[in-house]
Amino acid sequence: MFAALVLPEELIMEILSFIPVKALMRFRCVSKPWNSSMFTPTFVKLHYQRSSRNTHVLIESKYAISSCSLHHLLEEPSSVIKPGREIAENNYNVSMVCKGLVCMLSFDFLYKEYLEFWVQLWNPATRLMSEESPRFRICEKNGKFDVSNQRYGFGYNDQSDIFKVVVVLFNTEAQQMEVISYYSGDKCWKKILTLSNYPITGHEMIGEFMSGTINWLVDRPKLCSHHQGETSTTDQMEILSFDMKNETCIYMSMPSHVDSEPNLKVLKDYLCLYYDHMKTHLVVWLMKEYGVDKSWTQLMNISYEHLQIHVPINLKVLCRPLCMSEDEDVLLLKNCEFFFFIVYNKIDNRVNHFDEDHLSSFHQYVPSLFFPYWN
């Protein structure tokens, strides 16, 4: 008789760290040690590190939320966007995604009275969900915050293993911006930072998480000299970067020659800036080395005519990038007028439209084992 081969637990965990989340959830019932070991912080981070190139896309439609691999979506969008792939009914508001966790942002609003917001975390791969956070209320009458001016962000501090929701508010009394946050273990939203009076601008309400920071576009006033010693201010847009670990902010420059109001996005592993040039072209830049202003590299400058997009006069954002392939050659774009989607291949300049009127958004993400609980 042959003796049973018993593998060391370390080797078993090493093997399991390469297995997709969906299969791992089925393996939980193999043994109690497996079940407990698969959710330790060390294993969760190791598994995510090895899954980081297994990029998926969360697809929101009118009816449900589904998921597919980014590669398959860009190769054959019509074959993956179809019924039968749902992972949840569409009663979730997918606002922000970080390391496989979805942050759902909800609002309650009473006209000329107040705005209230709260968040809830959800892991689509493990189907686990947190309880709702405490609610934060902004009163319009006799309140100190501007009801119509907030920006939101969601990110991860890899040093403390904490997921944190960050909100930038404008204090109308002090004429300055205040940053509040909520994270695991807190019983309420907390003020963590005060910033000078630099208005948050741009079309996007949600900040972009990149390299341990959350990023928004801001108008930062700068002094300029005039004759006879007088000075005045001119507005210049910059990127406000909030460091999740140190809870500090820095400002970064945009690429030169940006001639219309831009927006931010994360494509693959890069901070991306895109804008409409003269209502004739979509221009996209990538910051190849995060935090280094000189690393801005133009990814594409393509005409709307080639993308087969009609150019209306009244829209500020005509087209926006959503996802990019690992080799940076294929992009998924969204037309913001008629809400159809475009797969653009830079290598052969090929344009492929697909019109699915039930689709609302795409969110690039990597399935993970991270817990959504607020501890």
Coordinates of C-alpha atoms in Angstrom, one line a residue:
M1 CA 0.0 0.0 0.0
F2 CA 1.1 3.5 -0.7
A3 CA 1.2 6.0 2.1
A4 CA -1.1 9.0 1.7
L5 CA 0.8 12.1 0.5
V6 CA 0.3 15.0 3.0
L7 CA 1.3 18.4 1.7
P8 CA 2.6 21.0 4.2
E9 CA 0.0 23.7 4.9
E10 CA 2.3 26.4 3.6
L11 CA 2.4 24.6 0.2
I12 CA -1.4 24.2 0.1
M13 CA -1.9 27.9 0.8
E14 CA 0.7 28.7 -1.9
I15 CA -1.3 26.6 -4.4
L16 CA -4.7 28.0 -3.4
S17 CA -3.4 31.6 -3.8
F18 CA -3.4 31.1 -7.6
I19 CA -7.0 29.9 -7.7
P20 CA -9.9 32.3 -8.7
V21 CA -12.2 33.5 -6.0
K22 CA -15.3 31.7 -7.3
A23 CA -13.5 28.3 -7.0
L24 CA -12.0 29.2 -3.6
M25 CA -15.5 29.9 -2.2
R26 CA -16.4 26.3 -3.1
F27 CA -13.3 25.0 -1.4
R28 CA -14.2 26.5 2.0
C29 CA -16.1 23.4 2.9
V30 CA -13.1 21.1 2.3
S31 CA -11.8 21.6 5.8
K32 CA -12.0 24.1 8.7
P33 CA -8.2 24.9 8.4
W34 CA -8.7 25.8 4.8
N35 CA -11.7 27.9 5.5
S36 CA -10.0 29.9 8.3
S37 CA -6.6 30.2 6.4
M38 CA -8.2 31.6 3.2
F39 CA -9.5 34.7 5.0
T40 CA -6.4 35.7 6.9
P41 CA -5.0 39.1 6.0
T42 CA -1.8 37.6 4.7
F43 CA -3.5 35.2 2.4
V44 CA -6.1 37.7 1.2
K45 CA -3.3 40.1 0.2
L46 CA -1.2 37.4 -1.4
H47 CA -4.2 36.2 -3.4
Y48 CA -5.0 39.7 -4.6
Q49 CA -1.4 40.3 -5.7
R50 CA -1.4 37.1 -7.8
S51 CA -4.9 38.0 -9.2
S52 CA -4.0 41.6 -10.1
R53 CA -3.7 40.8 -13.8
N54 CA -7.0 38.9 -13.8
T55 CA -8.9 42.0 -14.6
H56 CA -12.6 41.9 -14.8
V57 CA -15.4 44.4 -15.5
L58 CA -18.5 45.0 -13.5
I59 CA -21.3 45.8 -16.0
E60 CA -24.3 47.7 -14.8
S61 CA -27.6 47.5 -16.7
K62 CA -31.2 48.5 -16.0
Y63 CA -31.9 45.0 -14.7
A64 CA -28.8 43.5 -13.1
I65 CA -25.1 43.6 -12.4
S66 CA -22.9 41.1 -14.2
S67 CA -19.2 40.4 -14.5
C68 CA -16.8 39.3 -17.3
S69 CA -13.1 39.3 -18.0
L70 CA -11.8 42.5 -19.6
H71 CA -10.1 40.5 -22.3
H72 CA -13.3 38.9 -23.4
L73 CA -15.2 42.2 -23.3
L74 CA -12.8 43.9 -25.6
E75 CA -12.5 40.9 -27.9
E76 CA -16.2 40.0 -28.3
P77 CA -18.4 42.5 -26.5
S78 CA -21.7 41.2 -28.0
S79 CA -21.0 37.7 -26.7
V80 CA -20.4 38.6 -23.0
I81 CA -23.1 41.3 -22.6
K82 CA -26.1 39.0 -22.5
P83 CA -28.5 37.5 -19.9
G84 CA -27.3 34.7 -17.7
R85 CA -24.2 36.3 -16.3
E86 CA -25.9 38.2 -13.5
I87 CA -24.3 38.3 -10.1
A88 CA -26.9 40.6 -8.5
E89 CA -30.1 42.4 -9.2
N90 CA -29.6 46.1 -10.0
N91 CA -30.6 47.5 -6.7
Y92 CA -27.0 48.3 -5.9
N93 CA -25.5 51.7 -6.8
V94 CA -22.0 50.9 -7.9
S95 CA -20.2 54.2 -7.2
M96 CA -16.6 53.4 -6.5
V97 CA -14.4 50.2 -6.8
C98 CA -11.2 49.4 -5.0
K99 CA -9.3 46.1 -4.7
G100 CA -12.4 44.1 -5.5
L101 CA -14.7 45.9 -3.1
V102 CA -17.6 48.1 -4.3
C103 CA -18.5 51.2 -2.4
M104 CA -22.2 52.0 -2.9
L105 CA -23.0 55.6 -2.3
S106 CA -26.6 56.5 -1.4
F107 CA -28.4 59.8 -1.0
D108 CA -31.5 61.2 0.6
F109 CA -32.5 64.7 -0.4
L110 CA -35.3 67.1 0.6
Y111 CA -35.4 70.2 -1.7
K112 CA -34.2 73.3 0.1
E113 CA -33.8 71.4 3.3
Y114 CA -31.0 68.9 3.4
L115 CA -28.8 66.4 1.7
E116 CA -27.9 63.2 3.4
F117 CA -25.4 60.6 2.3
W118 CA -24.1 57.2 3.5
V119 CA -22.1 54.3 2.1
Q120 CA -22.1 50.5 2.1
L121 CA -19.5 48.0 0.9
W122 CA -20.0 44.9 -1.2
N123 CA -17.7 42.2 -2.5
P124 CA -19.3 40.9 -5.7
A125 CA -17.0 37.8 -5.8
T126 CA -17.8 36.6 -2.3
R127 CA -21.3 38.1 -2.1
L128 CA -20.5 39.6 1.3
M129 CA -21.9 43.0 2.2
S130 CA -21.3 45.4 5.1
E131 CA -23.9 47.3 7.1
E132 CA -24.6 50.9 6.2
S133 CA -22.3 53.5 7.5
P134 CA -23.7 56.3 9.7
R135 CA -25.4 59.1 7.7
F136 CA -23.9 62.5 7.2
R137 CA -26.4 65.3 6.8
I138 CA -25.8 68.7 5.2
C139 CA -28.5 71.2 6.0
E140 CA -29.2 73.9 3.4
K141 CA -30.7 76.4 5.8
N142 CA -28.2 77.7 8.4
G143 CA -25.8 75.0 7.4
K144 CA -22.0 75.5 7.0
F145 CA -21.5 73.2 4.0
D146 CA -22.5 73.8 0.4
V147 CA -25.2 71.3 -0.5
S148 CA -24.3 71.3 -4.1
N149 CA -20.5 70.9 -3.8
Q150 CA -19.1 67.6 -2.7
R151 CA -16.6 65.1 -4.0
Y152 CA -16.3 61.5 -3.0
G153 CA -13.5 58.9 -3.0
F154 CA -12.9 55.4 -1.9
G155 CA -9.5 53.8 -1.3
Y156 CA -7.2 51.4 0.6
N157 CA -4.4 52.0 3.1
D158 CA -2.1 49.1 2.6
Q159 CA -0.1 49.8 5.8
S160 CA -3.1 49.6 8.2
D161 CA -5.2 47.4 5.9
I162 CA -8.1 49.8 6.1
F163 CA -10.6 50.7 3.4
K164 CA -11.7 54.4 3.8
V165 CA -14.4 56.6 2.2
V166 CA -13.3 60.2 1.9
V167 CA -15.6 63.2 1.2
V168 CA -14.4 66.7 0.3
L169 CA -16.9 69.4 1.4
F170 CA -16.9 73.2 0.9
N171 CA -17.3 75.1 4.1
T172 CA -19.2 78.3 3.1
E173 CA -18.6 79.9 6.5
A174 CA -14.8 79.5 6.6
Q175 CA -14.5 79.6 2.8
Q176 CA -12.4 76.5 2.7
M177 CA -12.6 72.9 1.9
E178 CA -12.8 70.2 4.6
V179 CA -12.1 66.5 4.2
I180 CA -14.1 64.0 6.2
S181 CA -13.7 60.2 6.3
Y182 CA -15.3 57.0 7.5
Y183 CA -13.5 53.7 7.9
S184 CA -13.5 50.5 9.9
G185 CA -14.1 50.9 13.6
D186 CA -15.4 54.5 13.4
K187 CA -18.9 55.3 14.8
C188 CA -19.2 58.5 12.9
W189 CA -17.7 60.6 10.0
K190 CA -14.6 62.4 11.1
K191 CA -12.9 65.6 9.9
I192 CA -9.3 64.8 9.0
L193 CA -8.1 67.8 7.0
T194 CA -8.7 71.4 6.1
L195 CA -7.7 72.9 2.7
S196 CA -7.5 76.4 1.3
N197 CA -10.3 77.7 -0.8
Y198 CA -9.6 75.8 -4.0
P199 CA -12.9 74.8 -5.6
I200 CA -13.4 71.2 -6.7
T201 CA -14.2 71.3 -10.5
G202 CA -14.7 68.8 -13.3
H203 CA -17.7 66.8 -14.4
E204 CA -17.0 63.8 -12.2
M205 CA -18.2 63.6 -8.6
I206 CA -16.0 60.6 -7.9
G207 CA -12.3 60.8 -7.2
E208 CA -9.9 58.2 -8.8
F209 CA -7.9 55.9 -6.5
M210 CA -4.3 55.4 -7.6
S211 CA -1.1 54.3 -5.8
G212 CA -2.6 54.8 -2.3
T213 CA -4.1 58.2 -3.2
I214 CA -7.5 59.6 -4.3
N215 CA -7.3 62.3 -7.0
W216 CA -9.7 65.1 -8.0
L217 CA -9.4 68.1 -10.4
V218 CA -9.3 71.5 -8.7
D219 CA -9.0 75.1 -9.6
R220 CA -6.0 76.4 -7.7
P221 CA -5.7 80.2 -7.8
K222 CA -2.2 81.5 -8.5
L223 CA -0.8 85.0 -8.1
C224 CA 0.2 86.9 -11.2
S225 CA 2.0 90.2 -11.3
H226 CA 0.7 93.5 -12.7
H227 CA 2.2 96.9 -13.1
Q228 CA 2.8 99.1 -10.1
G229 CA 3.2 96.2 -7.7
E230 CA -0.4 95.1 -7.9
T231 CA -1.3 91.4 -8.0
S232 CA -4.4 89.4 -8.9
T233 CA -5.2 85.7 -9.2
T234 CA -5.7 83.5 -12.2
D235 CA -7.3 80.0 -12.0
Q236 CA -5.2 77.1 -13.1
M237 CA -6.5 73.5 -12.9
E238 CA -4.4 71.0 -11.0
I239 CA -4.8 67.5 -9.6
L240 CA -5.5 67.3 -5.9
S241 CA -4.0 64.1 -4.5
F242 CA -5.1 62.8 -1.1
D243 CA -2.6 60.4 0.5
M244 CA -4.6 57.6 2.3
K245 CA -1.8 56.6 4.6
N246 CA -0.6 60.1 5.8
E247 CA -3.9 61.9 5.4
T248 CA -2.2 64.8 3.6
C249 CA -2.6 66.4 0.2
I250 CA -0.3 67.5 -2.6
Y251 CA -1.0 69.2 -6.0
M252 CA 0.2 67.8 -9.3
S253 CA 0.3 69.5 -12.7
M254 CA -1.7 68.5 -15.7
P255 CA -0.1 67.9 -19.1
S256 CA 0.7 71.1 -21.0
H257 CA -1.6 72.4 -23.8
V258 CA -4.8 71.2 -22.3
D259 CA -7.3 73.5 -24.0
S260 CA -10.6 72.5 -22.5
E261 CA -11.9 71.3 -19.1
P262 CA -10.5 67.8 -18.5
N263 CA -11.6 64.8 -16.4
L264 CA -9.7 62.1 -14.6
K265 CA -9.9 58.3 -14.9
V266 CA -7.7 55.3 -14.0
L267 CA -6.9 53.1 -17.0
K268 CA -5.1 49.9 -16.2
D269 CA -2.5 51.1 -13.7
Y270 CA -2.2 54.7 -14.8
L271 CA -3.8 57.9 -13.9
C272 CA -5.5 59.2 -17.1
L273 CA -6.6 62.7 -18.1
Y274 CA -8.9 63.1 -21.0
Y275 CA -10.7 66.1 -22.7
D276 CA -12.5 67.3 -25.8
H277 CA -10.2 69.2 -28.1
M278 CA -12.1 71.9 -30.2
K279 CA -15.1 69.6 -30.3
T280 CA -13.4 67.6 -33.0
H281 CA -11.0 65.2 -31.1
L282 CA -10.8 63.1 -28.0
V283 CA -7.4 63.5 -26.4
V284 CA -6.2 61.0 -23.7
W285 CA -3.0 61.3 -21.6
L286 CA -1.5 58.8 -19.2
M287 CA 0.8 59.6 -16.2
K288 CA 3.3 56.8 -16.8
E289 CA 5.0 57.3 -13.4
Y290 CA 2.5 58.4 -10.7
G291 CA 3.4 61.7 -9.1
V292 CA 6.0 62.6 -11.8
D293 CA 4.6 65.5 -13.8
K294 CA 7.1 65.0 -16.6
S295 CA 5.8 61.4 -17.2
W296 CA 2.6 62.5 -18.8
T297 CA 2.4 60.7 -22.2
Q298 CA -0.3 61.2 -24.8
L299 CA -2.1 57.9 -25.4
M300 CA -4.4 59.0 -28.2
N301 CA -5.7 62.0 -30.2
I302 CA -8.5 60.7 -32.3
S303 CA -11.2 62.6 -34.3
Y304 CA -14.9 62.1 -33.5
E305 CA -15.4 61.7 -37.2
H306 CA -13.3 58.5 -37.1
L307 CA -15.1 57.3 -34.0
Q308 CA -18.3 58.0 -35.9
I309 CA -19.6 60.3 -33.2
H310 CA -22.0 63.1 -34.0
V311 CA -20.8 66.3 -32.3
P312 CA -23.5 68.3 -30.5
I313 CA -22.9 71.9 -29.5
N314 CA -24.3 71.6 -25.9
L315 CA -22.4 68.7 -24.5
K316 CA -19.1 69.3 -22.6
V317 CA -18.0 65.7 -22.5
L318 CA -18.6 63.9 -25.8
C319 CA -16.8 60.7 -25.2
R320 CA -15.0 59.1 -22.3
P321 CA -12.6 56.2 -21.9
L322 CA -13.8 53.4 -19.6
C323 CA -11.3 50.5 -19.8
M324 CA -8.0 49.7 -21.5
S325 CA -6.4 46.3 -22.4
E326 CA -3.2 45.1 -20.7
D327 CA -1.1 45.9 -23.8
E328 CA -2.7 49.4 -24.0
D329 CA -3.8 48.8 -27.6
V330 CA -7.5 48.5 -27.2
L331 CA -9.9 50.9 -25.4
L332 CA -13.5 50.8 -24.4
L333 CA -15.1 54.2 -24.9
K334 CA -18.6 55.6 -24.1
N335 CA -20.4 58.1 -26.3
C336 CA -22.1 60.5 -23.9
E337 CA -24.8 61.7 -26.3
F338 CA -26.5 58.5 -27.5
F339 CA -25.0 56.3 -24.8
F340 CA -23.6 53.7 -27.1
F341 CA -20.2 52.1 -26.6
I342 CA -17.1 51.9 -28.8
V343 CA -14.2 49.4 -28.9
Y344 CA -11.2 51.2 -30.5
N345 CA -8.1 49.3 -31.6
K346 CA -5.1 51.7 -31.9
I347 CA -3.0 49.2 -33.8
D348 CA -5.2 49.0 -36.9
N349 CA -7.4 52.0 -36.1
R350 CA -10.5 49.8 -36.1
V351 CA -13.7 51.1 -34.6
N352 CA -16.5 48.8 -33.4
H353 CA -19.8 50.1 -32.1
F354 CA -22.2 48.2 -29.9
D355 CA -25.5 49.7 -28.9
E356 CA -27.0 48.2 -25.8
D357 CA -29.5 50.6 -24.4
H358 CA -30.0 48.7 -21.2
L359 CA -26.3 49.2 -20.2
S360 CA -25.4 52.1 -17.9
S361 CA -21.8 51.7 -16.9
F362 CA -18.6 49.6 -16.7
H363 CA -16.2 49.4 -13.8
Q364 CA -12.8 47.8 -14.1
Y365 CA -12.0 45.6 -11.1
V366 CA -10.1 42.5 -9.8
P367 CA -12.1 39.9 -7.9
S368 CA -10.7 39.5 -4.4
L369 CA -11.3 38.1 -0.9
F370 CA -11.2 41.4 1.0
F371 CA -13.9 41.7 3.6
P372 CA -16.4 44.5 3.2
Y373 CA -17.2 44.7 6.8
W374 CA -16.8 47.9 8.8
N375 CA -15.5 45.8 11.8

